[in-house]
Amino acid sequence: MKKVLVIGAGGQIGTELVIELRKRFGNEQVIAADVKDECSEALKTGPYVKMDVLDKEFVRSYIQEEKPTDVYLLAALLSATAEKHPEFAWRLNMEGLFTILDLAKEGYIQKIFWPSSIAVFGPTTPRDFTPQYTVMEPTTIYGISKLAGERWCEYYFNKFGVDVRSIRYPGLISYTSLPGGGTTDYAVDIFYHAKKTNSYTSFLNEESALPMMYMEDAIRATIELMEAPKENVKIRSSYNLAGISFTPKQLGDAIANEKDGFKMHYAPDFRQAIADSWPKSIDDTSAQNDWGWKMKYDLTEMVKTMLENVDISKLN
Ligand code: SER
């Protein structure tokens, strides 16, 4: 019987992942875990446990008792926040991973999902159509932690047979739960401001092309990878996922097509340097070939869906 534990369930990915996993496998089969005392309304449809992923003893005893078959470990600090708290980011992004990998090695977990990111690439990586295998010299703490994590995942698979699966997510765009602390967050913020004031000041310059993906596609990719037959998952570090590549200007133009008079302004900050070190577009042929990945949402459809659904009361 499948029993899923999602750690970091309160975050941008976690919230929607729990909702979709509960639809597929049943509310009671999917336990949401996060560091907060209480979960959001969206997660109240099933079990919730308060869990600090750095509290190793608690995580170990909880998992040894509950024996979830699948664990999704999403708790992490994103790129921009990690630059402000490098030591904590390193600890949070790495220690939780070791705890979960070891529990799987000891036989308490059957399958692990751990997210990586386009942040594993750096300024020496080819930036257009970035291949699965290429130069990787990340310059952010977040990117360094994700690249190190990828290497550990592959090591645990090769050495101990731990069934760990991973995706290098592009920037993720969604309306259910706000992102926090990422360099790609402008592509979510923009929709709230477009609806509220019909204008937006981007913290990245107009030419900063980055790979992005609509959340529904990202969640589907995640579950498809986790449900793929083990032998099809040939890459045990992390799979490239392409999504849609666009610049702030192109996103602004697509919004202006839907909203008359929408105006973009630009005030790049420290996040510009992070964006400049990341790929502009990604080659995800391996994901397509190995487990049949196919994206659905293009820019126009994503923009329409976001404008229809963002709730501006969430914006402070
Ligand atoms: N979207 C993330 C960030 O901007 C990258 O994984 O930090």
mmCIF file of C-alpha atoms and ligand atoms in Angstrom:
data_model
loop_
_atom_site.group_PDB
_atom_site.id
_atom_site.type_symbol
_atom_site.label_atom_id
_atom_site.label_comp_id
_atom_site.label_asym_id
_atom_site.label_seq_id
_atom_site.Cartn_x
_atom_site.Cartn_y
_atom_site.Cartn_z
ATOM 1 C CA MET A 1 0.000 0.000 0.000
ATOM 2 C CA LYS A 2 1.383 3.375 -1.017
ATOM 3 C CA LYS A 3 1.994 5.845 1.806
ATOM 4 C CA VAL A 4 3.524 9.193 0.905
ATOM 5 C CA LEU A 5 5.275 11.769 3.083
ATOM 6 C CA VAL A 6 5.847 15.259 1.662
ATOM 7 C CA ILE A 7 8.382 17.237 3.712
ATOM 8 C CA GLY A 8 8.174 20.973 3.035
ATOM 9 C CA ALA A 9 4.491 20.613 2.142
ATOM 10 C CA GLY A 10 3.718 24.266 2.921
ATOM 11 C CA GLY A 11 5.908 25.627 0.135
ATOM 12 C CA GLN A 12 5.175 26.594 -3.449
ATOM 13 C CA ILE A 13 5.719 23.081 -4.847
ATOM 14 C CA GLY A 14 4.680 21.149 -1.746
ATOM 15 C CA THR A 15 1.175 22.559 -1.507
ATOM 16 C CA GLU A 16 0.206 21.630 -5.052
ATOM 17 C CA LEU A 17 2.053 18.335 -4.932
ATOM 18 C CA VAL A 18 0.115 17.232 -1.827
ATOM 19 C CA ILE A 19 -3.199 18.235 -3.434
ATOM 20 C CA GLU A 20 -2.419 16.207 -6.581
ATOM 21 C CA LEU A 21 -0.985 13.186 -4.723
ATOM 22 C CA ARG A 22 -4.106 13.071 -2.521
ATOM 23 C CA LYS A 23 -6.296 13.118 -5.646
ATOM 24 C CA ARG A 24 -4.385 10.160 -7.048
ATOM 25 C CA PHE A 25 -3.681 8.047 -3.988
ATOM 26 C CA GLY A 26 -6.296 9.123 -1.422
ATOM 27 C CA ASN A 27 -6.272 11.822 1.273
ATOM 28 C CA GLU A 28 -5.227 9.547 4.128
ATOM 29 C CA GLN A 29 -2.332 8.056 2.139
ATOM 30 C CA VAL A 30 -0.513 11.383 1.810
ATOM 31 C CA ILE A 31 1.000 12.972 4.920
ATOM 32 C CA ALA A 32 1.928 16.641 4.663
ATOM 33 C CA ALA A 33 4.855 17.756 6.842
ATOM 34 C CA ASP A 34 6.207 21.244 7.380
ATOM 35 C CA VAL A 35 7.997 23.283 10.011
ATOM 36 C CA LYS A 36 4.913 25.397 10.829
ATOM 37 C CA ASP A 37 2.639 24.536 13.781
ATOM 38 C CA GLU A 38 -0.395 24.451 11.540
ATOM 39 C CA CYS A 39 -0.923 23.879 7.853
ATOM 40 C CA SER A 40 -2.801 26.056 5.375
ATOM 41 C CA GLU A 41 -6.470 25.386 4.513
ATOM 42 C CA ALA A 42 -5.393 23.725 1.260
ATOM 43 C CA LEU A 43 -3.600 20.958 3.197
ATOM 44 C CA LYS A 44 -6.363 20.279 5.731
ATOM 45 C CA THR A 45 -7.858 17.507 3.590
ATOM 46 C CA GLY A 46 -5.535 14.897 5.113
ATOM 47 C CA PRO A 47 -2.907 14.195 7.770
ATOM 48 C CA TYR A 48 -0.420 16.909 8.770
ATOM 49 C CA VAL A 49 2.635 16.656 10.984
ATOM 50 C CA LYS A 50 4.851 19.465 12.245
ATOM 51 C CA MET A 51 8.385 18.500 11.250
ATOM 52 C CA ASP A 52 11.684 20.372 11.314
ATOM 53 C CA VAL A 53 13.871 18.537 8.835
ATOM 54 C CA LEU A 54 16.944 19.525 10.866
ATOM 55 C CA ASP A 55 15.545 17.675 13.897
ATOM 56 C CA LYS A 56 17.161 14.439 12.810
ATOM 57 C CA GLU A 57 15.997 12.377 15.799
ATOM 58 C CA PHE A 58 12.372 13.322 15.263
ATOM 59 C CA VAL A 59 12.517 12.742 11.485
ATOM 60 C CA ARG A 60 14.133 9.342 12.032
ATOM 61 C CA SER A 61 11.700 8.140 14.673
ATOM 62 C CA TYR A 62 8.665 9.437 12.745
ATOM 63 C CA ILE A 63 9.700 7.677 9.540
ATOM 64 C CA GLN A 64 10.734 4.477 11.324
ATOM 65 C CA GLU A 65 7.264 4.358 12.859
ATOM 66 C CA GLU A 66 5.148 5.461 9.880
ATOM 67 C CA LYS A 67 7.245 3.706 7.204
ATOM 68 C CA PRO A 68 6.158 5.869 4.245
ATOM 69 C CA THR A 69 6.828 4.135 0.938
ATOM 70 C CA ASP A 70 7.603 7.391 -0.894
ATOM 71 C CA VAL A 71 9.213 10.522 0.571
ATOM 72 C CA TYR A 72 9.305 13.856 -1.253
ATOM 73 C CA LEU A 73 11.905 16.048 0.450
ATOM 74 C CA LEU A 74 11.173 19.633 -0.579
ATOM 75 C CA ALA A 75 12.312 21.662 2.450
ATOM 76 C CA ALA A 76 15.017 24.087 1.272
ATOM 77 C CA LEU A 77 16.104 27.705 1.125
ATOM 78 C CA LEU A 78 15.955 29.115 -2.440
ATOM 79 C CA SER A 79 18.653 31.014 -4.311
ATOM 80 C CA ALA A 80 18.160 34.643 -3.216
ATOM 81 C CA THR A 81 17.485 33.848 0.472
ATOM 82 C CA ALA A 82 20.368 31.376 0.583
ATOM 83 C CA GLU A 83 22.786 34.155 -0.434
ATOM 84 C CA LYS A 84 21.684 36.065 2.678
ATOM 85 C CA HIS A 85 21.994 33.077 5.048
ATOM 86 C CA PRO A 86 24.698 30.880 3.483
ATOM 87 C CA GLU A 87 25.538 28.713 6.498
ATOM 88 C CA PHE A 88 21.933 27.994 7.373
ATOM 89 C CA ALA A 89 21.103 27.352 3.698
ATOM 90 C CA TRP A 90 23.895 24.814 3.413
ATOM 91 C CA ARG A 91 22.780 23.026 6.576
ATOM 92 C CA LEU A 92 19.090 23.003 5.673
ATOM 93 C CA ASN A 93 19.624 21.943 2.055
ATOM 94 C CA MET A 94 22.114 19.151 2.868
ATOM 95 C CA GLU A 95 21.427 17.679 6.318
ATOM 96 C CA GLY A 96 17.814 16.795 5.607
ATOM 97 C CA LEU A 97 18.904 14.991 2.464
ATOM 98 C CA PHE A 98 21.406 12.821 4.352
ATOM 99 C CA THR A 99 18.783 11.918 6.952
ATOM 100 C CA ILE A 100 16.351 10.741 4.262
ATOM 101 C CA LEU A 101 18.977 8.974 2.115
ATOM 102 C CA ASP A 102 20.187 7.058 5.190
ATOM 103 C CA LEU A 103 16.642 6.015 6.143
ATOM 104 C CA ALA A 104 16.167 4.658 2.617
ATOM 105 C CA LYS A 105 19.507 2.858 2.806
ATOM 106 C CA GLU A 106 18.323 1.260 6.067
ATOM 107 C CA GLY A 107 15.134 0.074 4.336
ATOM 108 C CA TYR A 108 12.535 2.398 5.916
ATOM 109 C CA ILE A 109 11.706 4.217 2.652
ATOM 110 C CA GLN A 110 11.279 2.656 -0.813
ATOM 111 C CA LYS A 111 11.504 5.735 -3.038
ATOM 112 C CA ILE A 112 12.760 9.312 -2.614
ATOM 113 C CA PHE A 113 12.103 12.439 -4.632
ATOM 114 C CA TRP A 114 14.539 15.279 -4.126
ATOM 115 C CA PRO A 115 14.356 18.481 -6.194
ATOM 116 C CA SER A 116 17.343 19.973 -7.932
ATOM 117 C CA SER A 117 17.362 23.154 -10.014
ATOM 118 C CA ILE A 118 18.742 25.047 -13.008
ATOM 119 C CA ALA A 119 20.895 26.667 -10.303
ATOM 120 C CA VAL A 120 23.331 23.719 -10.553
ATOM 121 C CA PHE A 121 24.674 25.386 -13.696
ATOM 122 C CA GLY A 122 26.973 28.396 -13.654
ATOM 123 C CA PRO A 123 28.573 31.086 -15.796
ATOM 124 C CA THR A 124 30.909 28.596 -17.545
ATOM 125 C CA THR A 125 27.981 26.383 -18.640
ATOM 126 C CA PRO A 126 26.744 26.768 -22.242
ATOM 127 C CA ARG A 127 23.648 28.945 -21.686
ATOM 128 C CA ASP A 128 21.557 28.044 -24.717
ATOM 129 C CA PHE A 129 19.873 24.650 -24.825
ATOM 130 C CA THR A 130 22.007 23.574 -21.860
ATOM 131 C CA PRO A 131 22.710 19.835 -22.184
ATOM 132 C CA GLN A 132 22.085 17.207 -19.504
ATOM 133 C CA TYR A 133 25.829 16.631 -19.173
ATOM 134 C CA THR A 134 27.984 19.751 -19.323
ATOM 135 C CA VAL A 135 30.282 22.049 -17.336
ATOM 136 C CA MET A 136 28.752 22.704 -13.896
ATOM 137 C CA GLU A 137 30.341 25.426 -11.806
ATOM 138 C CA PRO A 138 27.507 27.035 -9.827
ATOM 139 C CA THR A 139 28.338 30.324 -8.110
ATOM 140 C CA THR A 140 25.456 30.497 -5.597
ATOM 141 C CA ILE A 141 25.237 28.661 -2.277
ATOM 142 C CA TYR A 142 21.895 27.279 -3.405
ATOM 143 C CA GLY A 143 23.421 25.961 -6.649
ATOM 144 C CA ILE A 144 26.407 24.491 -4.830
ATOM 145 C CA SER A 145 24.093 22.696 -2.386
ATOM 146 C CA LYS A 146 21.936 21.331 -5.217
ATOM 147 C CA LEU A 147 24.931 20.102 -7.214
ATOM 148 C CA ALA A 148 26.445 18.444 -4.138
ATOM 149 C CA GLY A 149 23.043 16.900 -3.360
ATOM 150 C CA GLU A 150 22.788 15.502 -6.895
ATOM 151 C CA ARG A 151 26.172 13.851 -6.538
ATOM 152 C CA TRP A 152 25.129 12.317 -3.190
ATOM 153 C CA CYS A 153 21.857 11.022 -4.660
ATOM 154 C CA GLU A 154 23.701 9.281 -7.470
ATOM 155 C CA TYR A 155 26.261 7.928 -4.978
ATOM 156 C CA TYR A 156 23.542 6.429 -2.740
ATOM 157 C CA PHE A 157 21.924 4.832 -5.792
ATOM 158 C CA ASN A 158 25.173 3.327 -7.103
ATOM 159 C CA LYS A 159 26.560 2.251 -3.764
ATOM 160 C CA PHE A 160 23.471 1.256 -1.759
ATOM 161 C CA GLY A 161 20.718 0.873 -4.385
ATOM 162 C CA VAL A 162 18.669 3.737 -2.924
ATOM 163 C CA ASP A 163 15.840 4.511 -5.387
ATOM 164 C CA VAL A 164 16.188 8.290 -5.490
ATOM 165 C CA ARG A 165 14.792 10.381 -8.329
ATOM 166 C CA SER A 166 15.241 14.045 -9.112
ATOM 167 C CA ILE A 167 14.395 16.888 -11.496
ATOM 168 C CA ARG A 168 16.313 20.106 -12.142
ATOM 169 C CA TYR A 169 13.293 22.391 -11.977
ATOM 170 C CA PRO A 170 13.231 25.561 -14.027
ATOM 171 C CA GLY A 171 11.565 28.606 -12.399
ATOM 172 C CA LEU A 172 8.088 27.515 -11.312
ATOM 173 C CA ILE A 173 4.976 29.590 -11.916
ATOM 174 C CA SER A 174 1.833 29.029 -9.877
ATOM 175 C CA TYR A 175 -1.017 30.808 -8.108
ATOM 176 C CA THR A 176 -1.973 28.505 -5.212
ATOM 177 C CA SER A 177 0.972 29.174 -2.948
ATOM 178 C CA LEU A 178 3.420 32.073 -3.252
ATOM 179 C CA PRO A 179 7.089 31.310 -3.921
ATOM 180 C CA GLY A 180 9.659 32.706 -1.536
ATOM 181 C CA GLY A 181 13.233 33.767 -1.976
ATOM 182 C CA GLY A 182 13.923 32.682 -5.554
ATOM 183 C CA THR A 183 15.484 34.522 -8.476
ATOM 184 C CA THR A 184 12.711 33.388 -10.806
ATOM 185 C CA ASP A 185 9.964 34.721 -8.476
ATOM 186 C CA TYR A 186 9.505 37.843 -10.619
ATOM 187 C CA ALA A 187 7.575 35.666 -13.079
ATOM 188 C CA VAL A 188 4.987 34.977 -10.360
ATOM 189 C CA ASP A 189 4.925 38.434 -8.680
ATOM 190 C CA ILE A 190 4.252 40.050 -12.030
ATOM 191 C CA PHE A 191 0.749 38.545 -12.253
ATOM 192 C CA TYR A 192 -0.327 39.917 -8.865
ATOM 193 C CA HIS A 193 0.900 43.406 -9.756
ATOM 194 C CA ALA A 194 -0.582 43.203 -13.256
ATOM 195 C CA LYS A 195 -3.977 42.499 -11.734
ATOM 196 C CA LYS A 196 -3.659 45.043 -8.928
ATOM 197 C CA THR A 197 -1.949 48.036 -10.599
ATOM 198 C CA ASN A 198 -1.588 47.065 -14.278
ATOM 199 C CA SER A 199 2.170 47.628 -13.970
ATOM 200 C CA TYR A 200 5.225 45.826 -12.616
ATOM 201 C CA THR A 201 8.807 46.691 -11.731
ATOM 202 C CA SER A 202 11.003 43.692 -12.489
ATOM 203 C CA PHE A 203 14.088 42.987 -10.377
ATOM 204 C CA LEU A 204 15.695 41.393 -13.467
ATOM 205 C CA ASN A 205 16.509 43.368 -16.608
ATOM 206 C CA GLU A 206 14.383 43.046 -19.718
ATOM 207 C CA GLU A 207 16.745 40.661 -21.538
ATOM 208 C CA SER A 208 17.165 38.064 -18.760
ATOM 209 C CA ALA A 209 15.957 34.901 -20.457
ATOM 210 C CA LEU A 210 15.379 32.028 -18.025
ATOM 211 C CA PRO A 211 13.692 28.636 -18.319
ATOM 212 C CA MET A 212 10.322 28.550 -16.521
ATOM 213 C CA MET A 213 7.474 26.073 -16.137
ATOM 214 C CA TYR A 214 3.819 26.228 -15.182
ATOM 215 C CA MET A 215 3.278 24.365 -11.909
ATOM 216 C CA GLU A 216 0.729 21.893 -13.266
ATOM 217 C CA ASP A 217 3.374 20.632 -15.706
ATOM 218 C CA ALA A 218 6.012 20.515 -12.960
ATOM 219 C CA ILE A 219 3.771 18.483 -10.645
ATOM 220 C CA ARG A 220 2.851 16.093 -13.449
ATOM 221 C CA ALA A 221 6.552 15.682 -14.319
ATOM 222 C CA THR A 222 7.377 14.953 -10.683
ATOM 223 C CA ILE A 223 4.703 12.285 -10.274
ATOM 224 C CA GLU A 224 5.426 10.759 -13.700
ATOM 225 C CA LEU A 225 9.097 10.421 -12.794
ATOM 226 C CA MET A 226 8.217 8.887 -9.413
ATOM 227 C CA GLU A 227 5.764 6.432 -10.977
ATOM 228 C CA ALA A 228 8.064 5.462 -13.887
ATOM 229 C CA PRO A 229 9.399 1.878 -13.850
ATOM 230 C CA LYS A 230 12.691 1.810 -11.974
ATOM 231 C CA GLU A 231 14.698 0.649 -14.981
ATOM 232 C CA ASN A 232 13.526 3.656 -17.035
ATOM 233 C CA VAL A 233 15.060 6.084 -14.542
ATOM 234 C CA LYS A 234 18.560 5.991 -15.955
ATOM 235 C CA ILE A 235 19.783 9.266 -14.492
ATOM 236 C CA ARG A 236 20.135 9.197 -10.718
ATOM 237 C CA SER A 237 21.679 12.616 -10.278
ATOM 238 C CA SER A 238 18.877 14.790 -11.697
ATOM 239 C CA TYR A 239 16.976 15.251 -14.962
ATOM 240 C CA ASN A 240 17.010 18.483 -16.991
ATOM 241 C CA LEU A 241 13.480 19.810 -17.617
ATOM 242 C CA ALA A 242 13.121 22.524 -20.232
ATOM 243 C CA GLY A 243 9.802 24.303 -19.744
ATOM 244 C CA ILE A 244 9.291 27.619 -21.549
ATOM 245 C CA SER A 245 12.120 30.126 -21.901
ATOM 246 C CA PHE A 246 11.282 33.828 -21.932
ATOM 247 C CA THR A 247 12.621 37.218 -20.840
ATOM 248 C CA PRO A 248 10.820 39.656 -18.510
ATOM 249 C CA LYS A 249 10.061 41.735 -21.620
ATOM 250 C CA GLN A 250 8.498 38.785 -23.445
ATOM 251 C CA LEU A 251 6.424 37.927 -20.362
ATOM 252 C CA GLY A 252 5.375 41.577 -20.039
ATOM 253 C CA ASP A 253 4.352 41.638 -23.714
ATOM 254 C CA ALA A 254 2.325 38.439 -23.294
ATOM 255 C CA ILE A 255 0.530 40.001 -20.303
ATOM 256 C CA ALA A 256 -0.055 43.240 -22.260
ATOM 257 C CA ASN A 257 -1.805 41.141 -24.931
ATOM 258 C CA GLU A 258 -4.344 40.135 -22.288
ATOM 259 C CA LYS A 259 -4.434 43.385 -20.289
ATOM 260 C CA ASP A 260 -4.610 46.688 -22.116
ATOM 261 C CA GLY A 261 -2.145 49.300 -20.957
ATOM 262 C CA PHE A 262 0.028 46.952 -18.851
ATOM 263 C CA LYS A 263 3.397 48.660 -18.237
ATOM 264 C CA MET A 264 6.764 47.127 -17.347
ATOM 265 C CA HIS A 265 9.584 48.894 -15.490
ATOM 266 C CA TYR A 266 13.009 47.531 -14.635
ATOM 267 C CA ALA A 267 15.084 47.944 -11.473
ATOM 268 C CA PRO A 268 17.602 45.057 -11.400
ATOM 269 C CA ASP A 269 19.013 44.169 -7.964
ATOM 270 C CA PHE A 270 21.445 41.528 -6.629
ATOM 271 C CA ARG A 271 19.350 38.789 -8.199
ATOM 272 C CA GLN A 272 20.443 39.943 -11.673
ATOM 273 C CA ALA A 273 23.905 38.414 -11.170
ATOM 274 C CA ILE A 274 22.300 35.110 -10.152
ATOM 275 C CA ALA A 275 20.060 35.100 -13.243
ATOM 276 C CA ASP A 276 23.053 35.946 -15.449
ATOM 277 C CA SER A 277 24.846 32.802 -14.246
ATOM 278 C CA TRP A 278 21.954 30.449 -15.136
ATOM 279 C CA PRO A 279 20.932 28.873 -18.475
ATOM 280 C CA LYS A 280 18.605 30.681 -20.850
ATOM 281 C CA SER A 281 17.116 27.460 -22.185
ATOM 282 C CA ILE A 282 17.433 23.755 -21.434
ATOM 283 C CA ASP A 283 17.709 20.507 -23.390
ATOM 284 C CA ASP A 284 15.497 17.867 -21.755
ATOM 285 C CA THR A 285 15.864 15.094 -24.337
ATOM 286 C CA SER A 286 16.882 12.583 -21.624
ATOM 287 C CA ALA A 287 13.623 13.104 -19.693
ATOM 288 C CA GLN A 288 11.648 12.728 -22.935
ATOM 289 C CA ASN A 289 13.464 9.537 -23.923
ATOM 290 C CA ASP A 290 13.738 7.845 -20.525
ATOM 291 C CA TRP A 291 10.276 8.404 -19.012
ATOM 292 C CA GLY A 292 8.274 10.008 -21.809
ATOM 293 C CA TRP A 293 8.204 13.614 -20.558
ATOM 294 C CA LYS A 294 6.063 16.055 -22.567
ATOM 295 C CA MET A 295 5.198 19.617 -21.534
ATOM 296 C CA LYS A 296 1.643 20.991 -22.013
ATOM 297 C CA TYR A 297 1.549 24.677 -21.099
ATOM 298 C CA ASP A 298 3.027 27.280 -23.461
ATOM 299 C CA LEU A 299 3.529 30.962 -22.597
ATOM 300 C CA THR A 300 0.122 32.165 -23.819
ATOM 301 C CA GLU A 301 -1.828 29.485 -21.989
ATOM 302 C CA MET A 302 0.203 29.982 -18.820
ATOM 303 C CA VAL A 303 -0.366 33.753 -18.871
ATOM 304 C CA LYS A 304 -4.132 33.329 -19.370
ATOM 305 C CA THR A 305 -4.416 30.787 -16.547
ATOM 306 C CA MET A 306 -2.365 32.912 -14.155
ATOM 307 C CA LEU A 307 -4.311 36.110 -14.843
ATOM 308 C CA GLU A 308 -7.591 34.272 -14.304
ATOM 309 C CA ASN A 309 -6.549 32.684 -11.047
ATOM 310 C CA VAL A 310 -4.161 34.835 -8.993
ATOM 311 C CA ASP A 311 -5.798 36.150 -5.847
ATOM 312 C CA ILE A 312 -4.472 39.659 -5.175
ATOM 313 C CA SER A 313 -5.571 39.548 -1.543
ATOM 314 C CA LYS A 314 -2.526 37.283 -0.986
ATOM 315 C CA LEU A 315 -0.250 40.217 -1.814
ATOM 316 C CA ASN A 316 0.772 42.355 1.192
HETATM 317 N N1 SER B 1 13.437 28.986 -8.804
HETATM 318 C C1 SER B 1 14.580 28.802 -7.986
HETATM 319 C C2 SER B 1 15.176 30.074 -7.569
HETATM 320 O O1 SER B 1 14.977 31.062 -8.250
HETATM 321 C C3 SER B 1 15.609 28.022 -8.720
HETATM 322 O O2 SER B 1 15.471 26.698 -8.440
HETATM 323 O O3 SER B 1 15.866 30.105 -6.610
#
